[in-house]
Amino acid sequence: MAPTIPPPSVPIPAATPVSVPADSSVWDRVSNWVSENKAVVYTIAGVSVVITTAGVVYYLRKGSEQKESGPKLSKKERRKRKQAEKEEADKATAAPKTEEAAPTQPKAAAVESADELPEIDEESVVRLSEEERKAYAAKLKELGNKAYGSKDFNKAIDLYSKAIICKPDPVYFSNRAACHNALAQWEQVVADTTAALKLDPHYVKALNRRANAYDQLSRYSDALLDFTASCIIDGFRNEQSAQAVERLLKKFAENKAKEILETKPPKLPSSTFVGNYLQSFRSKPRPEGLEDSVELSEETGLGQMQVGLKHLESKTGTGYEEGAAAFKKALDLGELGPHEALAYNLRGTFHCLMGKHEEALADLSKSIELDPAMTQSYIKRASMNLELGHPDKAEEDFNAAIEQNAEDPDIYYHRAQLHFIKGEFAEAAKDYQKSIDLDSDFIFSHIQLGVTQYKMGSIASSMATFRRCMKNFDQTPDVYNYYGELLLDQNKFQEAIEKFDTAIALEKETKPMCMNVLPLINKALALFQWKQDYAEAEQLCEKALIIDPECDIAVATMAQLLLQQGKVVEALKFFERAAELARTEGELVNALSYAEATRTQIQVQENYPELASKLQGMSGGPGMR
């Protein structure tokens, strides 16, 4: 998420504590597109298990529980059902397998207790006939089940061990693993279930038991692989396994994200991201004394401020990096006079963009302390509080800014973004309109008003707003890009592509050195949705990445395009790249979840090549959904 919410397509991490509309995140936006183009979708307890026509399984997290079909049950009935399901799940993952009927045994082996059996060990078993071994093994398994039922796990382990000596059977290994599971002996669980799976690679219960043990040992990738294979083998009928996949993806990604963030050096996001954020504030002339016409030494704080502002005006990735360095150096050199508050504001802005939250909050607070009338510092601190999950503090900052200058249109524009991200569209529309009333020349207030009207269901009003924008701001590419997004949402593909083409042409004409790549990406999505034109869509994403190699939206879109075609290995590279580009913990968790899910699919295909044909058979045709 940007420090404040930029125009619609700029990403907002899904993990932010604020209630975020589904389509406000780049990951959600691209994922929603992917899910609309899958062949079969199974929704299992909040997890969409998606199978493409290429036979690739994918998991997409949902933000809300799926509603049950059929009449609504009473609270008592729901409680009973939930308890029954829990008991069934406990039996499925813990209890030894007892459903197989014991093989017909000769009368000589009809014994009632272990004491009646001959001593079973590696030496004595060789003297038994094949039929006697099978008969004794079945009896030992039966006695082991009784011991397990009595919670005499060590005795059960001994009985299952003797059964295995008589006849190595996957069920006996799995049952012994259940005993170790009850004793929390996780390494032994892994050893026994692995032995069971060598004998029967498709033994679902053993896969689930081993997956649970891997989970307990914090071997999340291994656990995820087993649960995923189990889901595929079982045709996605086991709800608990599907829930486990979702839980493990989240656990793995969150743990991995924390490890990465501890050592990841801070860096600016893509120039597209930074540019969209900076242009969400109305442009203002250089402060007096920092104009290019004023000669200032670069060895002074004021000289560095002048250098930094000039770099920002270049609107390039290099310019943003050099500008950030200049503002830092300006504060190190000091003697900034009346521009000190602005210096803290700008350094805080770039700290925020790099995800350095504590430093950003400190700088913005210092800016407010030095110049309480600088409303932009309140606005940026409000955005920081929103990103950190403190909407109440954000609201306080907006109110404080209004007390300083109730006629500042930027305050209402950015407060509207707060309402928008919380789903308070009516309040957002009021603030966007207030921002327009105070300054009608700022295009993004009009664009966001149109988007908000669309979200409210006022399609006619939204379309009218964009038509006025195209008339009054006919040389502004953003108008055509965002109007195209709304047309695309209505499946008006030809019109949408025409608008994206206009936006692309205007970007090249008006900003040749700092082109916004979002229209290219949107056109790629439109071509795929309309004509399934993978080749052209990929070319557009590649072009976007040449212009802006750090653009996370282009990387995410390319990953999904490749995944949709079953190019799982290539898709993984782009998901891993998306993780490298992630700026916040929420963005990183999302990217790592996708990467790990994709990596797991590759491992399943390698370990279970025969499942590929099963997935192909399950995928069906595009009419199935």
Short mmCIF file of N, CA and C in Angstrom, two decimals, residues 244-322:
data_model
loop_
_atom_site.label_atom_id
_atom_site.label_comp_id
_atom_site.label_asym_id
_atom_site.label_seq_id
_atom_site.Cartn_x
_atom_site.Cartn_y
_atom_site.Cartn_z
N ALA A 244 -6.11 -27.36 5.73
CA ALA A 244 -4.72 -27.44 6.17
C ALA A 244 -3.80 -26.78 5.16
N VAL A 245 -4.09 -26.96 3.86
CA VAL A 245 -3.27 -26.31 2.83
C VAL A 245 -3.32 -24.80 3.01
N GLU A 246 -4.52 -24.27 3.20
CA GLU A 246 -4.68 -22.83 3.39
C GLU A 246 -3.92 -22.35 4.61
N ARG A 247 -4.06 -23.09 5.70
CA ARG A 247 -3.41 -22.70 6.95
C ARG A 247 -1.89 -22.75 6.81
N LEU A 248 -1.38 -23.80 6.15
CA LEU A 248 0.07 -23.94 6.01
C LEU A 248 0.66 -22.90 5.08
N LEU A 249 -0.06 -22.59 4.00
CA LEU A 249 0.42 -21.52 3.11
C LEU A 249 0.60 -20.23 3.89
N LYS A 250 -0.39 -19.92 4.71
CA LYS A 250 -0.36 -18.68 5.49
C LYS A 250 0.78 -18.73 6.52
N LYS A 251 0.89 -19.87 7.22
CA LYS A 251 1.93 -20.00 8.24
C LYS A 251 3.32 -19.92 7.61
N PHE A 252 3.51 -20.66 6.51
CA PHE A 252 4.81 -20.63 5.83
C PHE A 252 5.16 -19.22 5.39
N ALA A 253 4.20 -18.56 4.73
CA ALA A 253 4.46 -17.23 4.17
C ALA A 253 4.73 -16.21 5.27
N GLU A 254 3.98 -16.28 6.36
CA GLU A 254 4.18 -15.31 7.45
C GLU A 254 5.55 -15.51 8.11
N ASN A 255 5.92 -16.76 8.36
CA ASN A 255 7.23 -17.02 8.97
C ASN A 255 8.37 -16.61 8.04
N LYS A 256 8.23 -16.97 6.77
CA LYS A 256 9.26 -16.63 5.79
C LYS A 256 9.37 -15.12 5.62
N ALA A 257 8.22 -14.44 5.62
CA ALA A 257 8.22 -12.97 5.45
C ALA A 257 8.98 -12.30 6.59
N LYS A 258 8.75 -12.78 7.81
CA LYS A 258 9.45 -12.18 8.96
C LYS A 258 10.95 -12.38 8.84
N GLU A 259 11.37 -13.58 8.40
CA GLU A 259 12.80 -13.85 8.22
C GLU A 259 13.40 -12.91 7.16
N ILE A 260 12.68 -12.75 6.06
CA ILE A 260 13.19 -11.92 4.97
C ILE A 260 13.28 -10.46 5.39
N LEU A 261 12.24 -9.97 6.07
CA LEU A 261 12.20 -8.56 6.43
C LEU A 261 13.27 -8.18 7.45
N GLU A 262 13.72 -9.17 8.23
CA GLU A 262 14.76 -8.89 9.23
C GLU A 262 16.09 -8.53 8.57
N THR A 263 16.32 -9.06 7.38
CA THR A 263 17.61 -8.83 6.71
C THR A 263 17.48 -8.08 5.39
N LYS A 264 16.25 -7.83 4.95
CA LYS A 264 16.06 -7.20 3.64
C LYS A 264 16.42 -5.71 3.71
N PRO A 265 17.33 -5.27 2.87
CA PRO A 265 17.67 -3.84 2.89
C PRO A 265 16.50 -3.02 2.32
N PRO A 266 16.20 -1.87 2.90
CA PRO A 266 15.10 -1.05 2.39
C PRO A 266 15.41 -0.51 1.00
N LYS A 267 14.41 -0.46 0.14
CA LYS A 267 14.58 0.10 -1.19
C LYS A 267 13.26 0.68 -1.66
N LEU A 268 13.36 1.61 -2.59
CA LEU A 268 12.15 2.22 -3.15
C LEU A 268 11.42 1.22 -4.04
N PRO A 269 10.10 1.30 -4.08
CA PRO A 269 9.35 0.48 -5.03
C PRO A 269 9.52 1.01 -6.45
N SER A 270 8.74 0.49 -7.38
CA SER A 270 8.89 0.88 -8.78
C SER A 270 8.62 2.36 -8.99
N SER A 271 9.16 2.90 -10.07
CA SER A 271 8.93 4.31 -10.40
C SER A 271 7.45 4.57 -10.67
N THR A 272 6.74 3.56 -11.20
CA THR A 272 5.29 3.70 -11.41
C THR A 272 4.59 3.91 -10.07
N PHE A 273 4.97 3.11 -9.09
CA PHE A 273 4.38 3.20 -7.75
C PHE A 273 4.67 4.56 -7.13
N VAL A 274 5.96 4.95 -7.12
CA VAL A 274 6.36 6.21 -6.50
C VAL A 274 5.68 7.39 -7.20
N GLY A 275 5.69 7.34 -8.54
CA GLY A 275 5.08 8.44 -9.30
C GLY A 275 3.60 8.58 -9.02
N ASN A 276 2.89 7.46 -8.96
CA ASN A 276 1.45 7.51 -8.66
C ASN A 276 1.19 8.10 -7.28
N TYR A 277 2.06 7.77 -6.33
CA TYR A 277 1.86 8.33 -5.00
C TYR A 277 2.11 9.84 -4.98
N LEU A 278 3.24 10.25 -5.54
CA LEU A 278 3.58 11.67 -5.49
C LEU A 278 2.56 12.53 -6.23
N GLN A 279 1.98 11.99 -7.32
CA GLN A 279 1.01 12.79 -8.07
C GLN A 279 -0.37 12.77 -7.42
N SER A 280 -0.51 12.03 -6.32
CA SER A 280 -1.78 12.07 -5.61
C SER A 280 -1.89 13.33 -4.76
N PHE A 281 -0.82 14.15 -4.73
CA PHE A 281 -0.86 15.47 -4.11
C PHE A 281 -0.81 16.53 -5.21
N ARG A 282 -1.52 17.59 -5.03
CA ARG A 282 -1.52 18.66 -6.03
C ARG A 282 -0.12 19.26 -6.14
N SER A 283 0.26 19.49 -7.38
CA SER A 283 1.57 20.05 -7.65
C SER A 283 1.65 21.50 -7.17
N LYS A 284 2.80 21.84 -6.57
CA LYS A 284 3.01 23.19 -6.05
C LYS A 284 4.35 23.73 -6.55
N PRO A 285 4.46 25.03 -6.69
CA PRO A 285 5.75 25.59 -7.13
C PRO A 285 6.83 25.38 -6.07
N ARG A 286 8.07 25.46 -6.49
CA ARG A 286 9.19 25.33 -5.55
C ARG A 286 9.07 26.39 -4.45
N PRO A 287 9.43 26.04 -3.22
CA PRO A 287 9.44 27.05 -2.16
C PRO A 287 10.41 28.18 -2.49
N GLU A 288 10.07 29.34 -2.03
CA GLU A 288 10.91 30.52 -2.29
C GLU A 288 12.31 30.30 -1.75
N GLY A 289 13.30 30.55 -2.61
CA GLY A 289 14.70 30.38 -2.23
C GLY A 289 15.28 29.06 -2.69
N LEU A 290 14.43 28.15 -3.23
CA LEU A 290 14.92 26.85 -3.71
C LEU A 290 14.71 26.69 -5.20
N GLU A 291 14.36 27.78 -5.90
CA GLU A 291 14.17 27.72 -7.34
C GLU A 291 15.52 27.50 -8.03
N ASP A 292 15.47 27.00 -9.27
CA ASP A 292 16.71 26.75 -10.02
C ASP A 292 17.47 28.04 -10.28
N SER A 293 16.77 29.16 -10.31
CA SER A 293 17.42 30.44 -10.59
C SER A 293 18.30 30.91 -9.43
N VAL A 294 18.09 30.31 -8.25
CA VAL A 294 18.89 30.67 -7.07
C VAL A 294 20.13 29.78 -7.02
N GLU A 295 21.29 30.40 -6.94
CA GLU A 295 22.53 29.64 -6.89
C GLU A 295 22.82 29.20 -5.46
N LEU A 296 22.87 27.86 -5.27
CA LEU A 296 23.14 27.30 -3.94
C LEU A 296 24.22 26.23 -4.06
N SER A 297 25.12 26.21 -3.11
CA SER A 297 26.17 25.19 -3.09
C SER A 297 25.59 23.84 -2.69
N GLU A 298 26.00 22.80 -3.42
CA GLU A 298 25.52 21.46 -3.09
C GLU A 298 26.12 20.93 -1.80
N GLU A 299 27.06 21.68 -1.25
CA GLU A 299 27.66 21.30 0.03
C GLU A 299 26.89 21.85 1.20
N THR A 300 25.75 22.47 0.94
CA THR A 300 24.91 23.01 2.01
C THR A 300 23.58 22.26 2.05
N GLY A 301 22.89 22.37 3.19
CA GLY A 301 21.59 21.73 3.32
C GLY A 301 20.59 22.25 2.32
N LEU A 302 20.56 23.58 2.13
CA LEU A 302 19.62 24.18 1.17
C LEU A 302 19.96 23.75 -0.26
N GLY A 303 21.26 23.63 -0.56
CA GLY A 303 21.66 23.19 -1.89
C GLY A 303 21.17 21.77 -2.16
N GLN A 304 21.24 20.90 -1.15
CA GLN A 304 20.75 19.53 -1.31
C GLN A 304 19.23 19.48 -1.45
N MET A 305 18.54 20.39 -0.77
CA MET A 305 17.08 20.46 -0.94
C MET A 305 16.75 20.82 -2.38
N GLN A 306 17.49 21.77 -2.93
CA GLN A 306 17.28 22.19 -4.32
C GLN A 306 17.56 21.03 -5.27
N VAL A 307 18.63 20.29 -5.02
CA VAL A 307 18.99 19.13 -5.85
C VAL A 307 17.89 18.07 -5.78
N GLY A 308 17.42 17.79 -4.56
CA GLY A 308 16.39 16.77 -4.38
C GLY A 308 15.10 17.10 -5.10
N LEU A 309 14.65 18.36 -5.00
CA LEU A 309 13.41 18.76 -5.66
C LEU A 309 13.54 18.67 -7.19
N LYS A 310 14.73 19.01 -7.68
CA LYS A 310 14.95 18.91 -9.13
C LYS A 310 14.89 17.46 -9.60
N HIS A 311 15.44 16.54 -8.80
CA HIS A 311 15.39 15.12 -9.15
C HIS A 311 13.95 14.60 -9.16
N LEU A 312 13.15 15.05 -8.22
CA LEU A 312 11.75 14.60 -8.18
C LEU A 312 11.02 14.99 -9.46
N GLU A 313 11.34 16.15 -9.99
CA GLU A 313 10.65 16.64 -11.18
C GLU A 313 10.98 15.81 -12.42
N SER A 314 12.06 14.99 -12.36
CA SER A 314 12.41 14.14 -13.51
C SER A 314 11.44 12.97 -13.65
N LYS A 315 10.79 12.57 -12.56
CA LYS A 315 9.79 11.49 -12.54
C LYS A 315 10.35 10.16 -13.07
N THR A 316 11.61 9.89 -12.75
CA THR A 316 12.23 8.61 -13.15
C THR A 316 12.67 7.85 -11.89
N GLY A 317 12.90 6.55 -12.06
CA GLY A 317 13.35 5.76 -10.93
C GLY A 317 14.65 6.28 -10.35
N THR A 318 15.59 6.60 -11.22
CA THR A 318 16.88 7.14 -10.76
C THR A 318 16.69 8.47 -10.07
N GLY A 319 15.81 9.30 -10.63
CA GLY A 319 15.54 10.61 -10.03
C GLY A 319 14.97 10.48 -8.63
N TYR A 320 14.06 9.53 -8.44
CA TYR A 320 13.47 9.35 -7.11
C TYR A 320 14.53 8.89 -6.10
N GLU A 321 15.40 7.98 -6.52
CA GLU A 321 16.46 7.50 -5.62
C GLU A 321 17.42 8.62 -5.24
N GLU A 322 17.81 9.41 -6.23
CA GLU A 322 18.75 10.50 -5.95
C GLU A 322 18.08 11.60 -5.15
#
